[in-house]
PDB file of C-alpha atoms and ligand atoms in Angstrom:
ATOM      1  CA  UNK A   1     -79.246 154.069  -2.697  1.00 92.00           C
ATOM      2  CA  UNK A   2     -80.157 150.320  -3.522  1.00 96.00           C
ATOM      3  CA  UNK A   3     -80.085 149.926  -6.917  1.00 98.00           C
ATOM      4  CA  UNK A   4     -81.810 146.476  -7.012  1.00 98.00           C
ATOM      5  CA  UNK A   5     -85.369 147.244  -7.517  1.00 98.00           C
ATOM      6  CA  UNK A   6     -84.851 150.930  -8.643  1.00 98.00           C
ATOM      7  CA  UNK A   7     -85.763 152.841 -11.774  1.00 98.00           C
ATOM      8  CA  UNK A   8     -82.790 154.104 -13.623  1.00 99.00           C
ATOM      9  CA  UNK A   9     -82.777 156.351 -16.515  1.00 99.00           C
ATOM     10  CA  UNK A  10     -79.354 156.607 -18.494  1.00 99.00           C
ATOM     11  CA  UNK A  11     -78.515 159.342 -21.065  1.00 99.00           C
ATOM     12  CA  UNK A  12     -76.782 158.497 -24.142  1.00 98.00           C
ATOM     13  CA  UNK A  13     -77.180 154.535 -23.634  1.00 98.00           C
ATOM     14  CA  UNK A  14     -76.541 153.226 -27.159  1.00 98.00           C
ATOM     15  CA  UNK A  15     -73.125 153.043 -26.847  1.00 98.00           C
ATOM     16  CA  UNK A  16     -69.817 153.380 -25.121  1.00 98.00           C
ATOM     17  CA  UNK A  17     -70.235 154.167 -21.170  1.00 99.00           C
ATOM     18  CA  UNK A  18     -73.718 154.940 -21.682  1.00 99.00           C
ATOM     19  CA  UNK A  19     -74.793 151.652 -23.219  1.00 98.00           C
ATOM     20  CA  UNK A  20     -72.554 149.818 -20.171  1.00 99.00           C
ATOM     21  CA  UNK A  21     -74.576 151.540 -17.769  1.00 99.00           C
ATOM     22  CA  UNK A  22     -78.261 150.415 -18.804  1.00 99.00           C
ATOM     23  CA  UNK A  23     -76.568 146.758 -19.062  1.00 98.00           C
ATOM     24  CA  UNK A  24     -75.213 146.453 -15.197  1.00 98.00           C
ATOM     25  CA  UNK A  25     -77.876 148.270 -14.184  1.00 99.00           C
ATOM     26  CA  UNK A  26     -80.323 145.130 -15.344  1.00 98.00           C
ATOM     27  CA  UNK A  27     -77.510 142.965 -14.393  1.00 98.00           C
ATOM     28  CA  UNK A  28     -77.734 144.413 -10.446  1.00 98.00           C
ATOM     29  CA  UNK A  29     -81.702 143.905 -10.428  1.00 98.00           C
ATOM     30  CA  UNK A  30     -83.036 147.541 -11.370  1.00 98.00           C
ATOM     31  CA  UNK A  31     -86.435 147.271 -11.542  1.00 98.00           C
ATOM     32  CA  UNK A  32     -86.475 149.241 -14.265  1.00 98.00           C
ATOM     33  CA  UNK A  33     -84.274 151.292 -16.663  1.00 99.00           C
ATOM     34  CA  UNK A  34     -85.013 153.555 -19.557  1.00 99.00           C
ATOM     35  CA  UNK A  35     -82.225 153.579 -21.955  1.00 99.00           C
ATOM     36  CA  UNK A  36     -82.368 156.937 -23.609  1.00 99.00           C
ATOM     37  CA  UNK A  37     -80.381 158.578 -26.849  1.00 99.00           C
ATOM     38  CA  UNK A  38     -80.790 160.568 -29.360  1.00 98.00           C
ATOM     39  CA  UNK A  39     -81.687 158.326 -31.893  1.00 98.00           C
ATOM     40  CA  UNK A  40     -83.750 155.453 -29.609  1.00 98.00           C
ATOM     41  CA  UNK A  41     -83.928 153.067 -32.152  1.00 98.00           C
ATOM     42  CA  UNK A  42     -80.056 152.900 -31.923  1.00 98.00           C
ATOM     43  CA  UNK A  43     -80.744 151.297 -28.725  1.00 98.00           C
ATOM     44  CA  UNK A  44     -80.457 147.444 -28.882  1.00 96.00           C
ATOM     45  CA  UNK A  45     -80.292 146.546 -24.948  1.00 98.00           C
ATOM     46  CA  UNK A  46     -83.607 143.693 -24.756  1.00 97.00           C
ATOM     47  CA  UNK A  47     -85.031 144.439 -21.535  1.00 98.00           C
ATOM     48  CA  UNK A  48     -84.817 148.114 -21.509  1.00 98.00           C
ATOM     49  CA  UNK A  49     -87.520 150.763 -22.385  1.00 98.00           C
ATOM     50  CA  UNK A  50     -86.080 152.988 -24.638  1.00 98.00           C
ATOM     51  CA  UNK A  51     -87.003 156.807 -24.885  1.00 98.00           C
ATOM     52  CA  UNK A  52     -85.691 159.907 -27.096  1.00 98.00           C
ATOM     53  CA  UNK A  53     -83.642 162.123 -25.183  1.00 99.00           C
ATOM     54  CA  UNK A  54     -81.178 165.075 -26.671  1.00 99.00           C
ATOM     55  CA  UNK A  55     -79.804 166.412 -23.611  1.00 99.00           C
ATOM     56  CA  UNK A  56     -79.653 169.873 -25.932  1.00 98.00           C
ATOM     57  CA  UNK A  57     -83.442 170.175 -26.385  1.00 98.00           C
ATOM     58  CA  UNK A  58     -85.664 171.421 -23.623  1.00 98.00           C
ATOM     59  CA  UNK A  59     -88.617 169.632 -25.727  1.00 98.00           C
ATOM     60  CA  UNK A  60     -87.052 165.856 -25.634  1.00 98.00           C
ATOM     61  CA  UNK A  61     -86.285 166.444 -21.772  1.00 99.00           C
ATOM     62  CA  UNK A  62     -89.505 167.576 -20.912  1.00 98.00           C
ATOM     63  CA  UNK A  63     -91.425 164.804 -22.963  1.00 98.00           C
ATOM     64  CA  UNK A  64     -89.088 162.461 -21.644  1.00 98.00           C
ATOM     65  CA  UNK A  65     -89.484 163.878 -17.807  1.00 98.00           C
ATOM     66  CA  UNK A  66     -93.099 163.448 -18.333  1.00 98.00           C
ATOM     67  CA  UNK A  67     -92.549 159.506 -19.816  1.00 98.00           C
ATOM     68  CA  UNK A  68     -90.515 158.480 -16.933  1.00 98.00           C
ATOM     69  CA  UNK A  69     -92.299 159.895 -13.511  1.00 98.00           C
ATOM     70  CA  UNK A  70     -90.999 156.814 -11.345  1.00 98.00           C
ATOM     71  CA  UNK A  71     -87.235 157.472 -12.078  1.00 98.00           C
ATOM     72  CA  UNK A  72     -85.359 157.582  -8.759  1.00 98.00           C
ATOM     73  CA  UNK A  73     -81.781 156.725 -10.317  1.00 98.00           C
ATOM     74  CA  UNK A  74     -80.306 159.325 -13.098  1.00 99.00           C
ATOM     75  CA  UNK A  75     -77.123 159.018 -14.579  1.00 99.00           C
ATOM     76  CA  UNK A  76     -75.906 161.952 -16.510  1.00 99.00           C
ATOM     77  CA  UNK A  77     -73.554 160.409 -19.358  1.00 99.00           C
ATOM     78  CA  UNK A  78     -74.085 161.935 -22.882  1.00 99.00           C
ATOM     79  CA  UNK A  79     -71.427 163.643 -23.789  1.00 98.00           C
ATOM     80  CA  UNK A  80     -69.027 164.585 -27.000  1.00 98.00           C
ATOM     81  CA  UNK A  81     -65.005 165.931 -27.058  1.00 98.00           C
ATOM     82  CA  UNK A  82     -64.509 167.941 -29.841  1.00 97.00           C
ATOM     83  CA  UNK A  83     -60.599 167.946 -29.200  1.00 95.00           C
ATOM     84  CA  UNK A  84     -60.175 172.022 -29.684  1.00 97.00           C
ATOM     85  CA  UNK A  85     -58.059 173.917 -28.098  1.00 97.00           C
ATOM     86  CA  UNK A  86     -58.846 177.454 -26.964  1.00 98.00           C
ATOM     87  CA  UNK A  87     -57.220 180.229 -28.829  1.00 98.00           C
ATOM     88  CA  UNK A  88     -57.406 178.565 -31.918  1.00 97.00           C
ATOM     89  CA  UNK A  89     -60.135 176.479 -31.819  1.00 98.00           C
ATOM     90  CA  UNK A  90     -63.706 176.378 -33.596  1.00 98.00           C
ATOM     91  CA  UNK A  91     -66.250 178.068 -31.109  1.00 98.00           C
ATOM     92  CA  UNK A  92     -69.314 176.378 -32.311  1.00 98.00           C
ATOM     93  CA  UNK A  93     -67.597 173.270 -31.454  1.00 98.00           C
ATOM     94  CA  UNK A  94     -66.548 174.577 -27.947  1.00 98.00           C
ATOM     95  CA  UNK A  95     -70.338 175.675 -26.982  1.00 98.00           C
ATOM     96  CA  UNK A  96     -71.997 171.991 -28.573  1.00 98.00           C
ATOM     97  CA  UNK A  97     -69.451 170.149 -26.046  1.00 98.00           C
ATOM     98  CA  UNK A  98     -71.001 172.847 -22.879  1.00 98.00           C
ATOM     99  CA  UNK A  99     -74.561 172.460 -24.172  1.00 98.00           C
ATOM    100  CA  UNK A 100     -73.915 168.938 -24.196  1.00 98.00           C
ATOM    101  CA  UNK A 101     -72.224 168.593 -20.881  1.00 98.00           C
ATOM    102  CA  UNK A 102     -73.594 171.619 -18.780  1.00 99.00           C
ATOM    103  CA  UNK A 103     -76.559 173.047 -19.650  1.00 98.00           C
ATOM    104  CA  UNK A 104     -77.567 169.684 -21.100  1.00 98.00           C
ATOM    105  CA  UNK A 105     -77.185 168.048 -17.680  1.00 99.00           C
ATOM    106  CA  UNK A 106     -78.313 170.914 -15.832  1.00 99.00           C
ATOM    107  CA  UNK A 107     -81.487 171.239 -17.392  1.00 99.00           C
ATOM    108  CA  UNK A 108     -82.090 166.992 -17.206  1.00 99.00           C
ATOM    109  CA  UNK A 109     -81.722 167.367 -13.328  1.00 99.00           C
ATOM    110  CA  UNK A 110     -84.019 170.088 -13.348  1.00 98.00           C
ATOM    111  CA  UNK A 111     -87.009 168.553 -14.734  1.00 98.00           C
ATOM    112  CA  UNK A 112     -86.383 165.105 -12.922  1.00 98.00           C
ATOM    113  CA  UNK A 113     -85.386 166.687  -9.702  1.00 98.00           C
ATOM    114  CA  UNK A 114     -89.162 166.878  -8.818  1.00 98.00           C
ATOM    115  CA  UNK A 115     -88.877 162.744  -9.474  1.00 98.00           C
ATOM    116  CA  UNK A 116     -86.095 162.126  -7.742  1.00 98.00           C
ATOM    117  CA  UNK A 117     -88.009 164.085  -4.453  1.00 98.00           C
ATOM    118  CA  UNK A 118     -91.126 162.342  -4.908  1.00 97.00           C
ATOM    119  CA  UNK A 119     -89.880 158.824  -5.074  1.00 97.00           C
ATOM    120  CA  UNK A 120     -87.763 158.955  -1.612  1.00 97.00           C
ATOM    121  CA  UNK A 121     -84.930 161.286  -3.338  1.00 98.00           C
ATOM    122  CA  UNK A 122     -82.791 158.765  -5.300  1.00 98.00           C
ATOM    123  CA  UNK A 123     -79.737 159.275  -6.361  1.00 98.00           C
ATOM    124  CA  UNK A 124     -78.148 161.424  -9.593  1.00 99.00           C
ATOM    125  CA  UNK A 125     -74.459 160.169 -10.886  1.00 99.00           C
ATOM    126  CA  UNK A 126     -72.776 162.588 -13.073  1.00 99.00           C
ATOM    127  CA  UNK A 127     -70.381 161.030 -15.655  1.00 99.00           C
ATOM    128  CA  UNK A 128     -67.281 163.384 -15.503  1.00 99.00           C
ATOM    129  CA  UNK A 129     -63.670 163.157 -16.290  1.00 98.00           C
ATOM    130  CA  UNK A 130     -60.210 163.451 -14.906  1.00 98.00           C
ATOM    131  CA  UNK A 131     -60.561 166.041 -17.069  1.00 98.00           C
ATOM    132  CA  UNK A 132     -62.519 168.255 -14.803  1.00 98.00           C
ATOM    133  CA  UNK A 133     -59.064 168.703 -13.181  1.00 98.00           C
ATOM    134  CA  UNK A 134     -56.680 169.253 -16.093  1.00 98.00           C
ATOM    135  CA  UNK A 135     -55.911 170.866 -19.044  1.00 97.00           C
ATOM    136  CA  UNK A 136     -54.595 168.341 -22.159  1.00 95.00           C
ATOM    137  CA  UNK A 137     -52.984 170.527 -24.939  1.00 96.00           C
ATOM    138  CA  UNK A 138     -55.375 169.182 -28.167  1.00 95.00           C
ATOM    139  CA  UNK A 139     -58.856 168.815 -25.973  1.00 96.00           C
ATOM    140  CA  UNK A 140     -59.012 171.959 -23.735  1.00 98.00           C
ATOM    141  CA  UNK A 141     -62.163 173.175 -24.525  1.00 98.00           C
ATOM    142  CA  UNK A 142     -63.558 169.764 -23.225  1.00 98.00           C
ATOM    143  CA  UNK A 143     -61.340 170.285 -20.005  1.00 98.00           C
ATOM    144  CA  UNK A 144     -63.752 173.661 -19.664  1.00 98.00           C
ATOM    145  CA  UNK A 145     -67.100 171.680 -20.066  1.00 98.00           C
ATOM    146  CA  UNK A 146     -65.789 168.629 -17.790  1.00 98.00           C
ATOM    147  CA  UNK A 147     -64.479 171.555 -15.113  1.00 98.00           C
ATOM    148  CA  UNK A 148     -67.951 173.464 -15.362  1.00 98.00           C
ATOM    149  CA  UNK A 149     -70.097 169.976 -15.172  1.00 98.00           C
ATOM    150  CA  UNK A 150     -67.681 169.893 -12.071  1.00 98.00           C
ATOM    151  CA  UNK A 151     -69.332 172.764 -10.025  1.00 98.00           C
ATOM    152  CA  UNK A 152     -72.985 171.986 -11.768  1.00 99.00           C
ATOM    153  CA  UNK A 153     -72.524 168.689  -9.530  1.00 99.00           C
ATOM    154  CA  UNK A 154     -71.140 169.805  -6.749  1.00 98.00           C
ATOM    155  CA  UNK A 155     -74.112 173.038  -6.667  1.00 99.00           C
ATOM    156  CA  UNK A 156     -76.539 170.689  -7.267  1.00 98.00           C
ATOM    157  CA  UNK A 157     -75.929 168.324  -4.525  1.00 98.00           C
ATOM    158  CA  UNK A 158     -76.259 170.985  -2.125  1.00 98.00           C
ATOM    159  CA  UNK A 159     -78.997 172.352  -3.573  1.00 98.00           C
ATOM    160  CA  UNK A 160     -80.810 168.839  -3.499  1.00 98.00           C
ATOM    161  CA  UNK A 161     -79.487 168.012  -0.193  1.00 98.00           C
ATOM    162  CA  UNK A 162     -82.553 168.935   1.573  1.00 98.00           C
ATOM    163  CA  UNK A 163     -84.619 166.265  -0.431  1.00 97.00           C
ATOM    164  CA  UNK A 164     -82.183 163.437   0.164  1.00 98.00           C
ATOM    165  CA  UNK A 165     -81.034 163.027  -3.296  1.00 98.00           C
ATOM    166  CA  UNK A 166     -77.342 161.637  -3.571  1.00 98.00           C
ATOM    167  CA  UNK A 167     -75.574 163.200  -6.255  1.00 99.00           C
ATOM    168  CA  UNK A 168     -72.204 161.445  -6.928  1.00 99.00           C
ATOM    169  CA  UNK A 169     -69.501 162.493  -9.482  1.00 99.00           C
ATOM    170  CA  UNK A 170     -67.556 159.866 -11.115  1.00 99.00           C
ATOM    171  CA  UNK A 171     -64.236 161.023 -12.432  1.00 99.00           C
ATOM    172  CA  UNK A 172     -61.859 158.422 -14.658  1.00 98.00           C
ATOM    173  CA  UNK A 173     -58.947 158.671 -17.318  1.00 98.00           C
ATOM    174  CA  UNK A 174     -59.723 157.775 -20.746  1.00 98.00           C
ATOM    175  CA  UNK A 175     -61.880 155.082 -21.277  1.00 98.00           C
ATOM    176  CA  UNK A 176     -62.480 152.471 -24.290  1.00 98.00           C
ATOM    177  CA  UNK A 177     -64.973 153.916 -26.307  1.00 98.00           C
ATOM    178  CA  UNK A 178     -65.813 155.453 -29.530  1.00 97.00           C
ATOM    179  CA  UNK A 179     -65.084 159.096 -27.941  1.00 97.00           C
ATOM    180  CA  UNK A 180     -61.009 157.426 -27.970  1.00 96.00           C
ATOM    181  CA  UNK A 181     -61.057 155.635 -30.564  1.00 96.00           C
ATOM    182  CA  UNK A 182     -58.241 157.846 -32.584  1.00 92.00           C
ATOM    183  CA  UNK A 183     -55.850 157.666 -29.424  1.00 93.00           C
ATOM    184  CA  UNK A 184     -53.765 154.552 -29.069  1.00 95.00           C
ATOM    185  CA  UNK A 185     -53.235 154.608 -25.286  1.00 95.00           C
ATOM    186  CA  UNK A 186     -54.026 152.343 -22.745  1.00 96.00           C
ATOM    187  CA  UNK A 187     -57.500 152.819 -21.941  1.00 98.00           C
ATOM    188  CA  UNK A 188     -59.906 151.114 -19.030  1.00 98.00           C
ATOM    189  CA  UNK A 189     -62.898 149.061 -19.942  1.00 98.00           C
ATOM    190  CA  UNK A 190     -66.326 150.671 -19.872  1.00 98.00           C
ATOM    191  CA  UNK A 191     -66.820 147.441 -17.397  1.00 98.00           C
ATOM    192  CA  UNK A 192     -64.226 148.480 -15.401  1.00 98.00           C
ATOM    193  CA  UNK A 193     -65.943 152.270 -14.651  1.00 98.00           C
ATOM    194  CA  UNK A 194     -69.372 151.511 -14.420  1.00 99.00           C
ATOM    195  CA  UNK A 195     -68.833 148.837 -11.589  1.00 98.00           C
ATOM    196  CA  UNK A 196     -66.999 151.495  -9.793  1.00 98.00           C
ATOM    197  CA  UNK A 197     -69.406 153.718 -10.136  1.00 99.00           C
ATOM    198  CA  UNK A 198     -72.774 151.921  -9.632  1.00 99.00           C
ATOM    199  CA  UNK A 199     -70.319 150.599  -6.197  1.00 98.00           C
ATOM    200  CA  UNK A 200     -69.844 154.112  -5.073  1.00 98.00           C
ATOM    201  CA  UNK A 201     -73.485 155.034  -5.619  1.00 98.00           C
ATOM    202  CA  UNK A 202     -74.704 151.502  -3.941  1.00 98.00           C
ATOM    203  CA  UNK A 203     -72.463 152.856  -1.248  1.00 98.00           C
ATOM    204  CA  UNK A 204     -73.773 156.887  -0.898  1.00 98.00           C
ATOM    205  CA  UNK A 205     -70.326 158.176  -1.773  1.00 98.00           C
ATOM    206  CA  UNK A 206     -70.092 161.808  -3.436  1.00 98.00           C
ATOM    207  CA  UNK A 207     -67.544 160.915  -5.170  1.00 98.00           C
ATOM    208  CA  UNK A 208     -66.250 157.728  -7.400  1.00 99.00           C
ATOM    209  CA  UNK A 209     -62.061 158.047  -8.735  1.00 98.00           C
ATOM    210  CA  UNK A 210     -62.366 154.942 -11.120  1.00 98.00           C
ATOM    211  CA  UNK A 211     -58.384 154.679 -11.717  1.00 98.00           C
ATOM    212  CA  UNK A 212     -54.902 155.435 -10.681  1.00 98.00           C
ATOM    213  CA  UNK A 213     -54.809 158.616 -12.976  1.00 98.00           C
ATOM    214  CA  UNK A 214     -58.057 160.316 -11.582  1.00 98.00           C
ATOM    215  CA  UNK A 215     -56.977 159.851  -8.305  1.00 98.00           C
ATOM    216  CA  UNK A 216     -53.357 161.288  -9.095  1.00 98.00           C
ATOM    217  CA  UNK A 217     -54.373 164.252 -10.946  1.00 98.00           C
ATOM    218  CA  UNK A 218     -56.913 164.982  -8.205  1.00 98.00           C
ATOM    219  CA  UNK A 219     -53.801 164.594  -5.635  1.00 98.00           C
ATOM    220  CA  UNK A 220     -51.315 167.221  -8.138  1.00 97.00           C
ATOM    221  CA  UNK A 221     -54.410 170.176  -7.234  1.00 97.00           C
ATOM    222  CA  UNK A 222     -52.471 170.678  -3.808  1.00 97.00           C
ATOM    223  CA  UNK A 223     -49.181 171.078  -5.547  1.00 97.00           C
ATOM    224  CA  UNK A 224     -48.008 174.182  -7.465  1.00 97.00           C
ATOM    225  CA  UNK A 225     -49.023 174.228 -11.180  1.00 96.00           C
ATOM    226  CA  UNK A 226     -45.592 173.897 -12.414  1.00 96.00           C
ATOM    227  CA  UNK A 227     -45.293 170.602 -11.008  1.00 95.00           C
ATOM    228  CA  UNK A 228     -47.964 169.176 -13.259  1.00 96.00           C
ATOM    229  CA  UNK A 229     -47.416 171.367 -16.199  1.00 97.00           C
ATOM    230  CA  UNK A 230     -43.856 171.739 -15.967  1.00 95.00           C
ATOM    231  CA  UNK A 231     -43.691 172.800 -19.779  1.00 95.00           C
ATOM    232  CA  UNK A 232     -45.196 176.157 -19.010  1.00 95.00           C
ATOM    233  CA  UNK A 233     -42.684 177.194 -16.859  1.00 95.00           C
ATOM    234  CA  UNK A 234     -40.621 180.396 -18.693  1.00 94.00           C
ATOM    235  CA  UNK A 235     -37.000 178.761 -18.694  1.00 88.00           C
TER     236      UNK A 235
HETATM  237  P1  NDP B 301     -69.165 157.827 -26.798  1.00 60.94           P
HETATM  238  O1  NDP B 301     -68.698 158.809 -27.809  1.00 60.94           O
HETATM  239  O2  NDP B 301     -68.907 156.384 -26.989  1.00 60.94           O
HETATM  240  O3  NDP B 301     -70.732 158.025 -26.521  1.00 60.94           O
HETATM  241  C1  NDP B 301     -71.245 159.299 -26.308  1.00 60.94           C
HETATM  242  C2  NDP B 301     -72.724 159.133 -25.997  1.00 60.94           C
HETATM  243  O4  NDP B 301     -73.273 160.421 -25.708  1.00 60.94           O
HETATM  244  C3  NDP B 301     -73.490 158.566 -27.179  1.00 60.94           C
HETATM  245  O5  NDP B 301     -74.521 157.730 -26.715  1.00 60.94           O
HETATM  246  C4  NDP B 301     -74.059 159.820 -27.811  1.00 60.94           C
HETATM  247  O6  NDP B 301     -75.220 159.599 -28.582  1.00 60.94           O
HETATM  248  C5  NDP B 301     -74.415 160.588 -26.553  1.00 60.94           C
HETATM  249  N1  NDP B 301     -74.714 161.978 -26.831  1.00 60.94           N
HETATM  250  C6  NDP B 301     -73.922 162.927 -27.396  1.00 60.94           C
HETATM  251  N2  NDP B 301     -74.601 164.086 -27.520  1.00 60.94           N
HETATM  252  C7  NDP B 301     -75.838 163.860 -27.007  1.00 60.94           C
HETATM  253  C8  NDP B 301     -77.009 164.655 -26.825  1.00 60.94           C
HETATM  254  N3  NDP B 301     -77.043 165.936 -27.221  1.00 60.94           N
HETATM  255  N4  NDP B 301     -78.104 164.084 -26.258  1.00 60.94           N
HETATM  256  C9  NDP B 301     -78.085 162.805 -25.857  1.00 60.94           C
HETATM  257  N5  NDP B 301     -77.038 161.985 -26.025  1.00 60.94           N
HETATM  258  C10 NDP B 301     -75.923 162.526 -26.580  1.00 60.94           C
HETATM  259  O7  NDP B 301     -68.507 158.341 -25.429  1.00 60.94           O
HETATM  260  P2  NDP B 301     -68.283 157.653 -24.011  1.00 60.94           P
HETATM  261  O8  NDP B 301     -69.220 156.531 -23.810  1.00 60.94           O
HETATM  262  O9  NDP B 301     -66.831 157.437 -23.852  1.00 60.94           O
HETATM  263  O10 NDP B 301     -68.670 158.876 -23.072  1.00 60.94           O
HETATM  264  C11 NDP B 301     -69.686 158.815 -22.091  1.00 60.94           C
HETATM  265  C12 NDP B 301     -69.373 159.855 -21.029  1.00 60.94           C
HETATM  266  O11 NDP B 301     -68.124 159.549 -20.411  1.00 60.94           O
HETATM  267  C13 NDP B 301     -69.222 161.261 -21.577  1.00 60.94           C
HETATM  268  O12 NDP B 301     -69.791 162.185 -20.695  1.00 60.94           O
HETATM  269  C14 NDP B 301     -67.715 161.452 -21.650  1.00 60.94           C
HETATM  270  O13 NDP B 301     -67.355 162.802 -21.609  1.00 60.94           O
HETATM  271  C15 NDP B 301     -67.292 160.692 -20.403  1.00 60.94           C
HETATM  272  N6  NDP B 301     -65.905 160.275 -20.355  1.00 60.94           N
HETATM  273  C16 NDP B 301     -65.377 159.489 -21.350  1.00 60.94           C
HETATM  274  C17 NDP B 301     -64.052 159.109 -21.297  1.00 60.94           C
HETATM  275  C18 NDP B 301     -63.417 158.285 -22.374  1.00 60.94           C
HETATM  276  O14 NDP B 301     -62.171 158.183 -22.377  1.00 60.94           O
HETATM  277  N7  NDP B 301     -64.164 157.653 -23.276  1.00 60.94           N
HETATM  278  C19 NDP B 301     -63.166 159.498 -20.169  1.00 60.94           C
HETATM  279  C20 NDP B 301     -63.824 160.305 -19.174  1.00 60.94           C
HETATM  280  C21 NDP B 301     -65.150 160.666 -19.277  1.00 60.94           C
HETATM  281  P3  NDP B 301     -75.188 159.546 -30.228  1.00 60.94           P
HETATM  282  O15 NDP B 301     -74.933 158.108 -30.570  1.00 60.94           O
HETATM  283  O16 NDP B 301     -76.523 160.064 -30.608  1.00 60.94           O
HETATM  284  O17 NDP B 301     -74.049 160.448 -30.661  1.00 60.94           O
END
């Protein structure tokens, strides 16, 4: 996938990771890239085109499906942590972070999957988490979105095999944006991710682990589950 000269579109791109993307993207020669978000006049990237997109509402994807026929680079980024836990959490909040992350997704690649075929296949990155591979006592219900986004992506890319489109998932710790903006850890730069990524796609890899923590919390799924969670072990 040569991403000089292609035609991105970017999902949430007014800020944070998003926002990053559409701005190495024009940096690496795209020929092209619609910077989409809810609100597009929040978008202030010169050089882009900007379009409404709610990843929620079948009507903004299809109008924006229909806007952007030449797309042949999609990167799935919106996305919202609600930080609830499970048994006690607020539900509402729970399904707005999976019809933000899953469905939301899912039903993008849907209606630019015909796109994507048309124009040589392409490529689709999928913004995920090291979160798609643990639980974090304070944000589980966003561990269940990131997990489920998990298998979308990896379903999809089989599915879409057979018209050539790449689909790579790119999986990080937490990242310096507004999303973290109550947690004073150390966080990567949005810089720092979306090189990695837009790297891993230039190269056709599935797969993009941005840091040190993705790739060690990847590693700890071989091991037993008391090894990483060693607090829910009955004493
Ligand atoms: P931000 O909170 O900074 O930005 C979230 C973006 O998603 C905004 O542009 C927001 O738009 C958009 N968005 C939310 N809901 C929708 C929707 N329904 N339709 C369209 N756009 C929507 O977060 P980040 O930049 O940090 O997050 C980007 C991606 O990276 C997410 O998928 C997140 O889960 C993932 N990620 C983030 C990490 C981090 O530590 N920050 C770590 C690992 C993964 P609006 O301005 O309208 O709200």
């Amino acid at each position: 996938m040569d991403i000089t000269g292609s035609v991105a579109l970017v999902t949430g791109a007014n800020r944070g990771i998003g926002r990053q993307f559409a701005l190495d993207l024009l940096e690496r020669g795209a020929a092209k890239v619609y910077a989409t978000a809810r609100n597009p006049h929040s978008i202030d990237i010169p050089g882009v085109r900007t379009l409404a997109l709610d990843v929620t509402d079948p009507a903004s994807i299809a109008a924006a499906a229909a806007a952007a026929p030449d797309v042949n680079l999609l990167i799935n980024n919106a996305g919202v942590s609600a930080h609830q836990n499970l048994v006690t959490g607020d539900l509402a909040k729970m399904h707005a972070e999976v019809d933000t992350m899953v469905w939301g997704p899912l039903s993008v690649i849907r209606a630019f999957a015909p796109a994507l075929e048309r124009n040589g296949g392409g490529a689709i990155l999928n913004v995920l988490s090291a979160m798609s591979w643990f639980s974090y006592d304070g944000a589980n219900s966003y561990a269940v979105a990131k997990a489920a986004e998990w298998a979308v992506t990896n379903g999809v890319r089989l599915e879409l095999a057979k018209h050539g489109t790449l689909v790579t998932a790119l999986h990080m710790g937490a990242v310096d944006t507004d999303m973290m903006a109550g947690f004073d850890i150390d966080k990567l730069p949005p810089s720092e991710v979306v090189r990695a990524a837009l790297d891993g796609v230039q190269a056709g890899r599935l797969e993009v682990l941005a840091d040190d923590w993705s790739r060690h919390v990847k590693a700890a799924l071989a091991g037993d589950p008391s090894a990483f969670y060693p607090q829910t072990v009955p004493a």
